[in-house]
Structure formats: structure tokens, C-alpha cells
Amino acid sequence: MTSTIRTLTVPLDGTAFPGGLPSFLVRDDVLCWTRREAGLAGFGEIARFTATGPERFLEADIWWRHLVIEADVTDHVELPGTGPVAFGSFAFSKTSAHESRLIVPEVVVGVRDSQVWVTQLTLGDGELTEQSALAALDRWLGSGSADTPAAFATVTTAAADSATEAQQGAVPGRAGAAVVRPLPLAAGATLHTGSLSEEAWMEAVTAGVAEIRTGALEKLVLARDVVATIPTGVNAAKVLRELAARYRECWTYGVDGLVGATPEMLIQVEGRTAQARVLAGTLDRRDAHGEDGLPMDYATRVLAGSEKQRHEHEIAIQSLTKQLAPFSEAMNAHDEPFILELPNVWHLASDVKAELTEVEGHVPTCLALINALHPTAAVCGTPTQVAGALIRKLEHLDRGPYAGPVGWLDAAGNGEWGIALRGAVIEGPETVRLYAGCGIVDGSQPEAELAETWAKFRPMLESLGISS
């Protein structure tokens, strides 16, 4: 067995994949990053890195660079996401006991700009050929044929089934006020509050606003959790397909039981160009029911016209651009936020684009940028140190990977890392822990913030089939 990683990337020409990348989401252990029809799916595992603590990003960066620096790479496609690839998720907090991780799969399928490819990765000595790559993918997708990837027909069918399920699925209403909610769903599923009751969480919001009014900080992000128990079992692949079908403008992710569909891009790197999407300011789309005029007109009036929401958004933009500036030779951002329309909510959103500059003789890697950017004001608050300490005091919750970076990177320095929002951790065959948070500023109302968390739980509740 060699310690040198070897990879072969070949195009999957001449094969139709209706549904694109989501059609490959047929295994509960799949590694996933997809938006619309494009993205990456990984199967198996040949190497893993784990770490905790404040140096977790830099330690992962060193591990990855050492792994790929002498890699034997044959790449017949040469696009971002080809060659050696690792999927990863990182804990939100440097004090978290949750292990951050990078996972190098055995097989990766990629879809980008109508091109489809497969990469086989190994630390072994066997010969890598187009035939071996196709056979490896076919094996992970469950077909017995090594000549023709017959499982492709299976995944195409799965994608069609997913689209049908998404069209037929009910959209759940806002949950009531009870602490324990029996739900009219599959075989008596139940939903319980997690670390704090709703009443205790609203008290935490009140305490946070009081701290903001002292001038100690401008913004605080408070999260809460709920636990779903589903006796019929949790099907992670179905959850991912549901999210990919319903939330096409989001990035659907799956890494080691962490699943979700985030609307927020922490950093995307392609060559020397870095991009981010910043969200802050939220309006539940159900609040528009019964209002005069078009829904988007309502969103523009209530969301974009709100001094509170715009202030919260401006804090988030300033946080990101300030931290990204030392790595950039040029940067531009929207003068005015736009309204991002999702099935559950509207957000104030801004896109930021930067041309990276060399720092100490080289262009910064994805993980070096993440180390500088995380946590942003959008998921922590500002000032960061004050907000972080107050989060630990008020939440009574280890966020684990929630609101931490999640995504992928390749050996060329390309990568996409979202913030793990609108997601959950599958804790067991029948148990899922969901997370949601809200930006708290002066003027925040506890009842409204609680309602906002339920709007943000909705994508995961939908994907689990839960309605109330």
C-alpha cells in the first residue's frame, strides 16, 4: 500500500443524466454538494482528517496540502472539482467538542456546465483506468455490471421519483406553542424542543437585546435546536433529493450525517477569483398571505424597507468585506441588497466578488480564507469575541457543525464552502436534530424571532415529510 494519493478523472460522454447531479443521491452515506443540476457527489472513503479547537482550519489545510502535493493525478477533464477532492464540515465554535473533518472519497461524480465526469481516487497500487473508474462508480451505486454503469438508469429513476415527491409534498405550517408536538405524519413522528424550551429561548433573546442596548455589541445571532423522532426511519438520500428539488437556489450539502440546503455562500474560489453571498434580514413568506399586491412587492416594502433589517444586513456585509480585504487586490459588492426568494422565506442578500492577491508569496487557499472569515456577523454577531462569548452564555447549546463551513476543495485550490444553515444532524436511524438561528439587534422582538426560527426549520421539516 502506497501513501501517495492517485486519481484518474474521465468524462462520462454519451450518457444521459436526467436530473443532473441530484440523480446520483441514492445512498444514505453519499457525500453531496449540489445546486440546481450541478455539483459533486462522493462515495466511499480512502482518507479522513479530524480536528477540534481554534486551529482546526489551518491544521486541515496543512493535512490537505501534504496529501496532494505529491499526488499522481491524471485528469482528462480539468475543471474545478476534478482530480483530488475532499468534502468537509467544520464545527462552528473553536470550543466545540464536535470533530471537524475532511473526507476523501473513493469515487466522485461531477456535473458542471453540461459536462459530467467521474474521478476514482486511491491510496493503493492498482492500475487506474477508465474501466476501473466506471466499475467503481457502478459498484457504489449498487449495480453488478462492471462493463456498463447500469446503476445510471437507477439514479435517473430516483431523480424522477424525487421530483414527483417534491411536487406532491405538503408544505408544513408554522408549529404551535407546545413544547412537545405530535405530528400528523408517518407512524407517529414527534418533534421536541432541544437545549432550551421556546420560553427559555425567548428569554435569551430578551437578554441579548438588553446586552446590545448597553453598547457592548451591535448584533448577536442566537440559535436553537429541535429533535425529530421518526419511527419509520430517516432516509438521508431522500432528504437530500427533496432539498435539492425544492430549494434549487440553495446549495444542498451532505457530509457524514450533516444534511441541509444553505442559501449562504461563505467563500467560493475558482483560480484567483473569490465570491461570497451574504444574507441577513429575513421575512417569512407566509406573512404575505392576505396582503394586497404581488408577494415580491410585499417583500420589497416590508423587508427592504425595514431599517432594522437593513441595519442587520449592513453589519453582515461589513464583517465579510473587512475580513476578506487583506487577501484581495480588488473587491466589489452590491450597493444595494437584493431580495432572494426561497420557498420558505425572503432574504436580503448581497454578492461579493474579489480578486485574490498573493500573501507571503502564494494565493491563499480556501481553508486559509475560511480561517480568516469564520465566524461572520451573519452567524455570530459583532464584535465577534463579545458575540461569541454571549452565545455560549445564552444558548446552552453546542452548535456542532451547525453554522460552520461545509463544502469541498480540490488540489488546484478551487472550492465552494457554504455556511451550514437550514440543516440538521442525523443522530441515529430514527433521530434528527434540526437547527435554526436569528440575528438579534436592537428592536428585535422575541416572539417574532421565535416565529422566524420555525420558518427556517421548514426546509428540513419538509424534507423529512413533517407537517403540522
Short mmCIF file of C-alpha atoms in Angstrom, two decimals:
data_model
loop_
_atom_site.label_atom_id
_atom_site.label_comp_id
_atom_site.label_asym_id
_atom_site.label_seq_id
_atom_site.Cartn_x
_atom_site.Cartn_y
_atom_site.Cartn_z
CA MET A 1 0.00 0.00 0.00
CA THR A 2 1.37 3.41 -1.01
CA SER A 3 0.78 6.62 0.94
CA THR A 4 0.60 8.66 -2.28
CA ILE A 5 -2.87 9.56 -3.45
CA ARG A 6 -3.56 8.61 -7.06
CA THR A 7 -6.51 9.85 -9.08
CA LEU A 8 -8.00 9.40 -12.53
CA THR A 9 -10.70 11.70 -13.91
CA VAL A 10 -12.54 10.73 -17.10
CA PRO A 11 -15.55 12.29 -18.84
CA LEU A 12 -18.84 10.43 -18.92
CA ASP A 13 -19.55 11.30 -22.54
CA GLY A 14 -22.54 9.98 -24.38
CA THR A 15 -24.53 9.14 -21.25
CA ALA A 16 -27.73 11.00 -20.40
CA PHE A 17 -28.35 12.02 -16.80
CA PRO A 18 -31.85 13.50 -16.48
CA GLY A 19 -31.93 15.42 -13.22
CA GLY A 20 -28.20 16.11 -13.25
CA LEU A 21 -26.14 15.63 -10.11
CA PRO A 22 -29.14 15.12 -7.76
CA SER A 23 -29.92 11.91 -9.65
CA PHE A 24 -26.84 10.36 -8.03
CA LEU A 25 -28.11 10.92 -4.48
CA VAL A 26 -29.24 7.35 -3.91
CA ARG A 27 -27.17 6.32 -0.89
CA ASP A 28 -27.59 7.46 2.69
CA ASP A 29 -23.80 7.74 3.07
CA VAL A 30 -23.31 9.88 -0.04
CA LEU A 31 -21.15 13.00 0.21
CA CYS A 32 -23.02 15.77 -1.51
CA TRP A 33 -22.70 19.35 -2.75
CA THR A 34 -25.22 20.40 -5.39
CA ARG A 35 -27.11 23.43 -6.67
CA ARG A 36 -29.63 23.18 -9.47
CA GLU A 37 -28.30 20.32 -11.62
CA ALA A 38 -24.59 20.82 -10.95
CA GLY A 39 -22.21 19.82 -8.19
CA LEU A 40 -20.30 16.88 -6.75
CA ALA A 41 -21.28 13.57 -5.19
CA GLY A 42 -18.78 11.36 -3.39
CA PHE A 43 -18.89 7.68 -2.48
CA GLY A 44 -16.73 5.70 -0.11
CA GLU A 45 -13.69 6.93 1.81
CA ILE A 46 -9.94 6.49 1.39
CA ALA A 47 -8.69 9.12 3.87
CA ARG A 48 -10.04 11.30 6.67
CA PHE A 49 -8.77 14.20 8.75
CA THR A 50 -10.35 15.32 12.03
CA ALA A 51 -9.54 18.13 14.44
CA THR A 52 -11.04 20.31 17.15
CA GLY A 53 -10.09 23.69 18.54
CA PRO A 54 -9.10 27.11 17.21
CA GLU A 55 -6.52 25.79 14.71
CA ARG A 56 -8.85 23.29 13.02
CA PHE A 57 -8.91 25.13 9.66
CA LEU A 58 -5.16 25.60 9.44
CA GLU A 59 -4.48 22.03 10.55
CA ALA A 60 -6.86 20.75 7.87
CA ASP A 61 -5.18 22.99 5.29
CA ILE A 62 -1.74 21.59 6.14
CA TRP A 63 -3.04 18.00 6.04
CA TRP A 64 -4.67 18.50 2.64
CA ARG A 65 -1.67 20.22 1.07
CA HIS A 66 0.65 17.45 2.28
CA LEU A 67 -1.73 14.83 0.89
CA VAL A 68 -1.99 16.35 -2.59
CA ILE A 69 1.47 17.88 -3.09
CA GLU A 70 2.92 14.62 -4.46
CA ALA A 71 -0.36 13.20 -5.77
CA ASP A 72 -0.27 11.22 -9.01
CA VAL A 73 -3.06 12.92 -10.95
CA THR A 74 -4.41 12.03 -14.38
CA ASP A 75 -7.18 14.45 -15.33
CA HIS A 76 -8.88 14.32 -18.73
CA VAL A 77 -11.48 16.98 -17.84
CA GLU A 78 -9.59 19.72 -15.95
CA LEU A 79 -12.44 21.63 -14.36
CA PRO A 80 -12.91 22.83 -10.77
CA GLY A 81 -13.75 19.71 -8.77
CA THR A 82 -11.74 17.26 -10.88
CA GLY A 83 -8.64 15.46 -9.64
CA PRO A 84 -8.19 15.00 -5.88
CA VAL A 85 -11.24 16.26 -3.96
CA ALA A 86 -12.20 16.34 -0.29
CA PHE A 87 -15.57 17.08 1.24
CA GLY A 88 -15.64 18.74 4.64
CA SER A 89 -17.58 20.21 7.51
CA PHE A 90 -16.25 22.22 10.42
CA ALA A 91 -17.57 22.94 13.88
CA PHE A 92 -18.99 26.41 14.37
CA SER A 93 -17.09 27.06 17.59
CA LYS A 94 -13.43 26.69 18.48
CA THR A 95 -14.63 25.41 21.87
CA SER A 96 -16.90 22.71 20.40
CA ALA A 97 -16.28 19.05 21.17
CA HIS A 98 -17.58 18.22 17.69
CA GLU A 99 -14.85 16.97 15.35
CA SER A 100 -14.31 18.98 12.19
CA ARG A 101 -13.46 16.77 9.25
CA LEU A 102 -12.22 16.43 5.70
CA ILE A 103 -13.17 13.23 3.87
CA VAL A 104 -11.51 11.99 0.68
CA PRO A 105 -13.92 9.68 -1.16
CA GLU A 106 -13.11 6.70 -3.34
CA VAL A 107 -15.27 7.92 -6.22
CA VAL A 108 -16.53 11.39 -7.16
CA VAL A 109 -19.14 12.25 -9.78
CA GLY A 110 -19.15 15.83 -11.03
CA VAL A 111 -21.57 17.84 -13.15
CA ARG A 112 -20.69 21.33 -14.38
CA ASP A 113 -21.63 23.32 -17.49
CA SER A 114 -23.29 20.27 -19.08
CA GLN A 115 -20.12 18.22 -18.57
CA VAL A 116 -20.21 15.06 -16.47
CA TRP A 117 -17.21 13.18 -15.14
CA VAL A 118 -16.11 10.52 -12.69
CA THR A 119 -12.94 10.52 -10.61
CA GLN A 120 -11.51 7.41 -8.99
CA LEU A 121 -9.18 8.03 -6.03
CA THR A 122 -6.93 5.53 -4.29
CA LEU A 123 -4.01 5.14 -1.92
CA GLY A 124 -3.38 1.67 -3.34
CA ASP A 125 -1.11 0.38 -6.09
CA GLY A 126 -3.69 -0.98 -8.52
CA GLU A 127 -3.92 0.36 -12.06
CA LEU A 128 -6.43 3.16 -12.64
CA THR A 129 -8.24 3.01 -15.96
CA GLU A 130 -11.45 4.37 -17.39
CA GLN A 131 -12.89 0.89 -16.96
CA SER A 132 -11.86 0.75 -13.29
CA ALA A 133 -13.39 4.17 -12.63
CA LEU A 134 -16.71 3.21 -14.21
CA ALA A 135 -16.71 -0.12 -12.38
CA ALA A 136 -16.03 1.60 -9.04
CA LEU A 137 -18.90 4.02 -9.55
CA ASP A 138 -21.20 1.23 -10.63
CA ARG A 139 -20.26 -0.75 -7.53
CA TRP A 140 -21.14 2.12 -5.20
CA LEU A 141 -24.41 2.72 -6.99
CA GLY A 142 -25.41 -0.91 -6.50
CA SER A 143 -25.20 -2.45 -9.96
CA GLY A 144 -23.43 -5.74 -10.61
CA SER A 145 -22.23 -4.78 -14.10
CA ALA A 146 -18.62 -3.68 -14.47
CA ASP A 147 -18.92 -3.02 -18.20
CA THR A 148 -21.76 -0.55 -18.39
CA PRO A 149 -22.79 1.54 -15.39
CA ALA A 150 -26.31 0.16 -15.28
CA ALA A 151 -26.89 1.98 -12.00
CA PHE A 152 -27.16 5.14 -14.08
CA ALA A 153 -30.65 4.02 -15.07
CA THR A 154 -31.43 3.53 -11.39
CA VAL A 155 -30.34 7.00 -10.41
CA THR A 156 -32.28 8.54 -13.26
CA THR A 157 -35.40 6.85 -11.94
CA ALA A 158 -34.62 8.05 -8.44
CA ALA A 159 -34.37 11.62 -9.67
CA ALA A 160 -37.76 11.38 -11.34
CA ASP A 161 -39.25 9.94 -8.17
CA SER A 162 -37.71 12.76 -6.15
CA ALA A 163 -39.19 15.41 -8.43
CA THR A 164 -42.62 13.80 -8.14
CA GLU A 165 -42.35 13.61 -4.36
CA ALA A 166 -41.33 17.27 -4.21
CA GLN A 167 -44.32 18.32 -6.31
CA GLN A 168 -46.73 16.30 -4.21
CA GLY A 169 -45.21 17.00 -0.79
CA ALA A 170 -47.16 19.14 1.65
CA VAL A 171 -45.64 22.35 2.91
CA PRO A 172 -45.89 22.42 6.70
CA GLY A 173 -47.42 25.29 8.61
CA ARG A 174 -45.85 27.11 11.48
CA ALA A 175 -45.76 24.98 14.60
CA GLY A 176 -47.83 25.85 17.62
CA ALA A 177 -46.58 26.82 21.05
CA ALA A 178 -46.47 23.41 22.76
CA VAL A 179 -43.07 22.15 23.82
CA VAL A 180 -43.74 18.63 22.50
CA ARG A 181 -45.52 18.39 19.16
CA PRO A 182 -47.08 15.13 17.97
CA LEU A 183 -47.31 15.43 14.21
CA PRO A 184 -49.80 14.06 11.68
CA LEU A 185 -47.03 12.28 9.86
CA ALA A 186 -45.58 8.88 9.18
CA ALA A 187 -46.23 6.49 12.00
CA GLY A 188 -46.41 8.90 14.89
CA ALA A 189 -43.30 11.03 14.38
CA THR A 190 -42.74 13.57 17.15
CA LEU A 191 -40.88 16.85 17.44
CA HIS A 192 -39.35 18.03 20.71
CA THR A 193 -37.55 21.21 21.68
CA GLY A 194 -33.85 20.71 22.30
CA SER A 195 -31.49 22.51 24.66
CA LEU A 196 -33.95 25.28 25.57
CA SER A 197 -37.73 25.44 25.70
CA GLU A 198 -39.33 28.08 23.50
CA GLU A 199 -39.99 30.24 26.54
CA ALA A 200 -36.38 29.97 27.73
CA TRP A 201 -35.09 30.77 24.25
CA MET A 202 -37.25 33.90 24.05
CA GLU A 203 -35.83 34.93 27.42
CA ALA A 204 -32.38 34.52 25.89
CA VAL A 205 -33.40 36.84 23.05
CA THR A 206 -34.59 39.42 25.58
CA ALA A 207 -31.28 39.14 27.43
CA GLY A 208 -29.39 39.54 24.16
CA VAL A 209 -31.28 42.70 23.26
CA ALA A 210 -30.54 44.10 26.72
CA GLU A 211 -26.80 43.50 26.16
CA ILE A 212 -26.98 45.21 22.77
CA ARG A 213 -28.61 48.24 24.35
CA THR A 214 -25.68 48.59 26.75
CA GLY A 215 -23.43 49.17 23.73
CA ALA A 216 -21.39 46.02 24.32
CA LEU A 217 -22.22 44.72 20.83
CA GLU A 218 -24.22 45.61 17.73
CA LYS A 219 -25.59 42.23 16.73
CA LEU A 220 -25.98 38.75 18.19
CA VAL A 221 -27.06 35.56 16.44
CA LEU A 222 -28.92 33.11 18.67
CA ALA A 223 -29.69 29.55 17.57
CA ARG A 224 -31.97 26.84 18.89
CA ASP A 225 -32.48 23.16 18.18
CA VAL A 226 -35.38 20.74 17.92
CA VAL A 227 -35.26 16.94 17.74
CA ALA A 228 -37.41 14.93 15.35
CA THR A 229 -38.05 11.27 16.07
CA ILE A 230 -39.32 9.30 13.08
CA PRO A 231 -40.15 5.66 13.93
CA THR A 232 -40.26 4.69 10.26
CA GLY A 233 -36.62 5.71 9.91
CA VAL A 234 -34.66 8.57 8.38
CA ASN A 235 -33.75 8.21 4.71
CA ALA A 236 -30.84 10.60 4.19
CA ALA A 237 -30.75 10.17 0.41
CA LYS A 238 -34.43 11.06 0.15
CA VAL A 239 -33.88 14.08 2.39
CA LEU A 240 -31.11 15.32 0.09
CA ARG A 241 -33.17 14.75 -3.05
CA GLU A 242 -36.11 16.62 -1.53
CA LEU A 243 -33.91 19.55 -0.58
CA ALA A 244 -32.25 19.65 -4.00
CA ALA A 245 -35.63 19.63 -5.76
CA ARG A 246 -37.37 22.20 -3.53
CA TYR A 247 -34.51 24.60 -2.81
CA ARG A 248 -32.81 24.93 -6.19
CA GLU A 249 -31.30 28.33 -5.40
CA CYS A 250 -29.58 26.91 -2.32
CA TRP A 251 -26.56 24.63 -2.06
CA THR A 252 -27.64 21.20 -0.85
CA TYR A 253 -24.97 19.52 1.27
CA GLY A 254 -24.40 16.15 2.89
CA VAL A 255 -21.29 15.27 4.91
CA ASP A 256 -21.22 12.46 7.46
CA GLY A 257 -24.83 12.82 8.62
CA LEU A 258 -24.90 16.62 8.34
CA VAL A 259 -27.56 17.49 5.75
CA GLY A 260 -29.19 20.70 4.63
CA ALA A 261 -29.68 23.32 1.92
CA THR A 262 -27.89 26.58 2.62
CA PRO A 263 -28.67 29.86 0.86
CA GLU A 264 -25.41 31.43 2.08
CA MET A 265 -22.03 31.02 0.39
CA LEU A 266 -19.16 31.74 2.77
CA ILE A 267 -16.49 31.57 0.07
CA GLN A 268 -16.23 30.15 -3.45
CA VAL A 269 -12.79 30.09 -5.04
CA GLU A 270 -12.03 29.46 -8.70
CA GLY A 271 -8.47 30.29 -9.67
CA ARG A 272 -7.77 33.72 -8.20
CA THR A 273 -11.42 34.77 -8.06
CA ALA A 274 -13.34 34.51 -4.79
CA GLN A 275 -17.06 35.08 -4.34
CA ALA A 276 -19.43 35.11 -1.39
CA ARG A 277 -23.16 35.52 -0.85
CA VAL A 278 -24.14 37.29 2.36
CA LEU A 279 -27.61 37.01 3.84
CA ALA A 280 -29.04 38.95 6.76
CA GLY A 281 -32.65 40.05 7.06
CA THR A 282 -35.46 37.51 6.81
CA LEU A 283 -39.20 37.58 6.11
CA ASP A 284 -41.47 34.52 6.31
CA ARG A 285 -43.32 34.17 3.01
CA ARG A 286 -46.46 33.13 4.87
CA ASP A 287 -46.65 36.61 6.33
CA ALA A 288 -47.62 37.83 2.86
CA HIS A 289 -50.85 35.82 2.80
CA GLY A 290 -53.83 38.13 2.62
CA GLU A 291 -51.73 41.17 1.72
CA ASP A 292 -52.61 43.33 -1.26
CA GLY A 293 -50.38 43.30 -4.32
CA LEU A 294 -47.78 40.83 -5.52
CA PRO A 295 -45.79 38.89 -2.90
CA MET A 296 -42.49 40.35 -4.11
CA ASP A 297 -43.92 43.85 -3.73
CA TYR A 298 -44.76 42.96 -0.15
CA ALA A 299 -41.24 41.65 0.43
CA THR A 300 -39.70 44.79 -1.02
CA ARG A 301 -41.86 47.03 1.13
CA VAL A 302 -41.53 45.13 4.40
CA LEU A 303 -38.04 43.65 4.13
CA ALA A 304 -36.04 46.10 2.04
CA GLY A 305 -37.93 48.99 3.62
CA SER A 306 -37.15 47.95 7.19
CA GLU A 307 -34.46 49.98 8.94
CA LYS A 308 -33.88 47.09 11.36
CA GLN A 309 -33.42 44.51 8.58
CA ARG A 310 -31.14 46.75 6.52
CA HIS A 311 -29.02 47.55 9.58
CA GLU A 312 -28.61 43.84 10.28
CA HIS A 313 -27.63 43.26 6.65
CA GLU A 314 -25.11 46.10 6.59
CA ILE A 315 -23.37 44.68 9.66
CA ALA A 316 -23.01 41.32 7.90
CA ILE A 317 -21.60 42.88 4.71
CA GLN A 318 -19.08 44.99 6.62
CA SER A 319 -17.98 41.94 8.59
CA LEU A 320 -17.22 39.89 5.47
CA THR A 321 -15.58 42.61 3.38
CA LYS A 322 -13.36 43.74 6.27
CA GLN A 323 -12.05 40.20 6.81
CA LEU A 324 -11.64 39.48 3.09
CA ALA A 325 -9.85 42.76 2.26
CA PRO A 326 -6.30 41.68 3.30
CA PHE A 327 -6.48 38.80 0.80
CA SER A 328 -7.82 40.87 -2.11
CA GLU A 329 -6.34 43.22 -4.66
CA ALA A 330 -9.81 44.25 -5.86
CA MET A 331 -13.29 43.76 -4.47
CA ASN A 332 -16.82 44.77 -5.34
CA ALA A 333 -20.18 44.28 -3.68
CA HIS A 334 -23.74 45.34 -4.45
CA ASP A 335 -24.50 48.93 -3.49
CA GLU A 336 -27.98 47.77 -2.55
CA PRO A 337 -29.00 44.30 -1.32
CA PHE A 338 -31.35 42.29 -3.49
CA ILE A 339 -34.21 40.12 -2.33
CA LEU A 340 -33.50 36.40 -2.54
CA GLU A 341 -36.76 34.49 -2.97
CA LEU A 342 -36.85 30.99 -1.47
CA PRO A 343 -39.84 28.69 -1.00
CA ASN A 344 -39.99 29.39 2.75
CA VAL A 345 -38.63 32.92 3.22
CA TRP A 346 -37.29 36.05 1.56
CA HIS A 347 -33.80 37.29 2.46
CA LEU A 348 -31.89 40.48 1.95
CA ALA A 349 -28.82 39.28 0.04
CA SER A 350 -25.62 40.73 -1.37
CA ASP A 351 -22.97 39.12 -3.56
CA VAL A 352 -19.32 40.00 -3.05
CA LYS A 353 -16.58 39.29 -5.60
CA ALA A 354 -12.84 39.63 -5.00
CA GLU A 355 -9.66 39.07 -6.95
CA LEU A 356 -7.21 37.35 -4.63
CA THR A 357 -3.71 38.67 -4.10
CA GLU A 358 -0.61 36.77 -3.06
CA VAL A 359 0.01 36.67 0.66
CA GLU A 360 3.52 35.65 1.73
CA GLY A 361 4.29 34.52 -1.80
CA HIS A 362 1.18 32.48 -2.64
CA VAL A 363 -2.53 32.86 -3.27
CA PRO A 364 -4.46 31.94 -0.11
CA THR A 365 -6.19 28.58 -0.08
CA CYS A 366 -9.90 28.07 0.58
CA LEU A 367 -9.20 26.94 4.12
CA ALA A 368 -6.92 29.90 4.82
CA LEU A 369 -9.73 32.21 3.72
CA ILE A 370 -12.25 30.34 5.86
CA ASN A 371 -9.94 30.68 8.84
CA ALA A 372 -9.98 34.45 8.36
CA LEU A 373 -13.70 34.80 7.58
CA HIS A 374 -15.38 32.46 10.05
CA PRO A 375 -17.47 33.23 12.00
CA THR A 376 -19.08 36.09 10.12
CA ALA A 377 -21.53 38.50 11.67
CA ALA A 378 -24.30 36.69 9.78
CA VAL A 379 -23.96 33.64 12.05
CA CYS A 380 -22.26 35.01 15.16
CA GLY A 381 -22.65 38.77 15.60
CA THR A 382 -20.34 41.70 16.06
CA PRO A 383 -17.88 42.29 17.64
CA THR A 384 -17.08 38.61 17.15
CA GLN A 385 -15.42 37.94 20.51
CA VAL A 386 -18.19 39.61 22.51
CA ALA A 387 -20.94 37.93 20.48
CA GLY A 388 -19.26 34.53 20.72
CA ALA A 389 -18.99 34.73 24.49
CA LEU A 390 -22.63 35.79 24.80
CA ILE A 391 -23.73 32.92 22.53
CA ARG A 392 -22.04 30.43 24.84
CA LYS A 393 -23.72 32.07 27.84
CA LEU A 394 -27.26 32.28 26.44
CA GLU A 395 -27.74 29.35 24.02
CA HIS A 396 -26.86 26.43 26.33
CA LEU A 397 -26.11 24.59 23.10
CA ASP A 398 -23.08 23.14 21.36
CA ARG A 399 -23.93 24.03 17.77
CA GLY A 400 -21.62 21.30 16.47
CA PRO A 401 -21.38 21.73 12.69
CA TYR A 402 -24.44 24.00 12.50
CA ALA A 403 -23.47 27.43 11.09
CA GLY A 404 -19.95 26.15 10.44
CA PRO A 405 -18.34 25.91 6.99
CA VAL A 406 -19.38 22.97 4.80
CA GLY A 407 -18.31 22.17 1.26
CA TRP A 408 -15.43 20.84 -0.84
CA LEU A 409 -11.98 21.70 -2.16
CA ASP A 410 -9.66 20.33 -4.82
CA ALA A 411 -5.88 20.15 -5.23
CA ALA A 412 -5.80 23.17 -7.57
CA GLY A 413 -7.11 25.48 -4.85
CA ASN A 414 -10.69 25.64 -6.08
CA GLY A 415 -13.56 25.05 -3.71
CA GLU A 416 -17.04 26.00 -2.53
CA TRP A 417 -17.81 26.46 1.15
CA GLY A 418 -21.25 27.39 2.37
CA ILE A 419 -22.43 28.07 5.88
CA ALA A 420 -24.25 25.02 7.24
CA LEU A 421 -27.68 26.61 7.64
CA ARG A 422 -31.21 25.19 7.09
CA GLY A 423 -29.79 21.88 8.14
CA ALA A 424 -29.75 19.04 10.61
CA VAL A 425 -27.59 16.28 12.01
CA ILE A 426 -28.86 12.72 11.64
CA GLU A 427 -28.06 11.37 15.10
CA GLY A 428 -29.48 7.86 14.68
CA PRO A 429 -31.65 5.70 12.45
CA GLU A 430 -34.80 7.44 13.74
CA THR A 431 -33.49 10.71 15.20
CA VAL A 432 -32.63 14.05 13.58
CA ARG A 433 -31.55 17.26 15.34
CA LEU A 434 -32.54 20.43 13.46
CA TYR A 435 -31.01 23.88 13.99
CA ALA A 436 -32.11 27.43 13.20
CA GLY A 437 -30.93 30.85 14.30
CA CYS A 438 -31.81 34.53 14.08
CA GLY A 439 -29.90 37.78 14.01
CA ILE A 440 -30.72 39.83 17.10
CA VAL A 441 -30.32 43.62 17.03
CA ASP A 442 -31.81 46.49 18.99
CA GLY A 443 -35.53 46.30 18.30
CA SER A 444 -35.73 42.52 17.95
CA GLN A 445 -38.93 41.02 19.39
CA PRO A 446 -38.66 37.55 20.99
CA GLU A 447 -41.97 36.28 19.59
CA ALA A 448 -41.08 37.39 16.06
CA GLU A 449 -37.63 35.83 16.30
CA LEU A 450 -39.15 32.54 17.50
CA ALA A 451 -41.51 32.55 14.53
CA GLU A 452 -38.54 33.17 12.25
CA THR A 453 -36.81 30.05 13.56
CA TRP A 454 -39.85 27.98 12.58
CA ALA A 455 -39.72 29.45 9.07
CA LYS A 456 -36.06 28.42 8.90
CA PHE A 457 -36.79 24.93 10.22
CA ARG A 458 -39.28 24.47 7.38
CA PRO A 459 -36.87 23.20 4.67
CA MET A 460 -35.73 20.31 6.86
CA LEU A 461 -39.23 19.61 8.19
CA GLU A 462 -40.48 19.42 4.59
CA SER A 463 -37.69 17.10 3.53
CA LEU A 464 -38.50 14.79 6.45
CA GLY A 465 -42.16 14.75 5.47
CA ILE A 466 -43.25 16.56 8.63
CA SER A 467 -46.28 18.83 8.55
CA SER A 468 -48.16 20.39 11.43
#
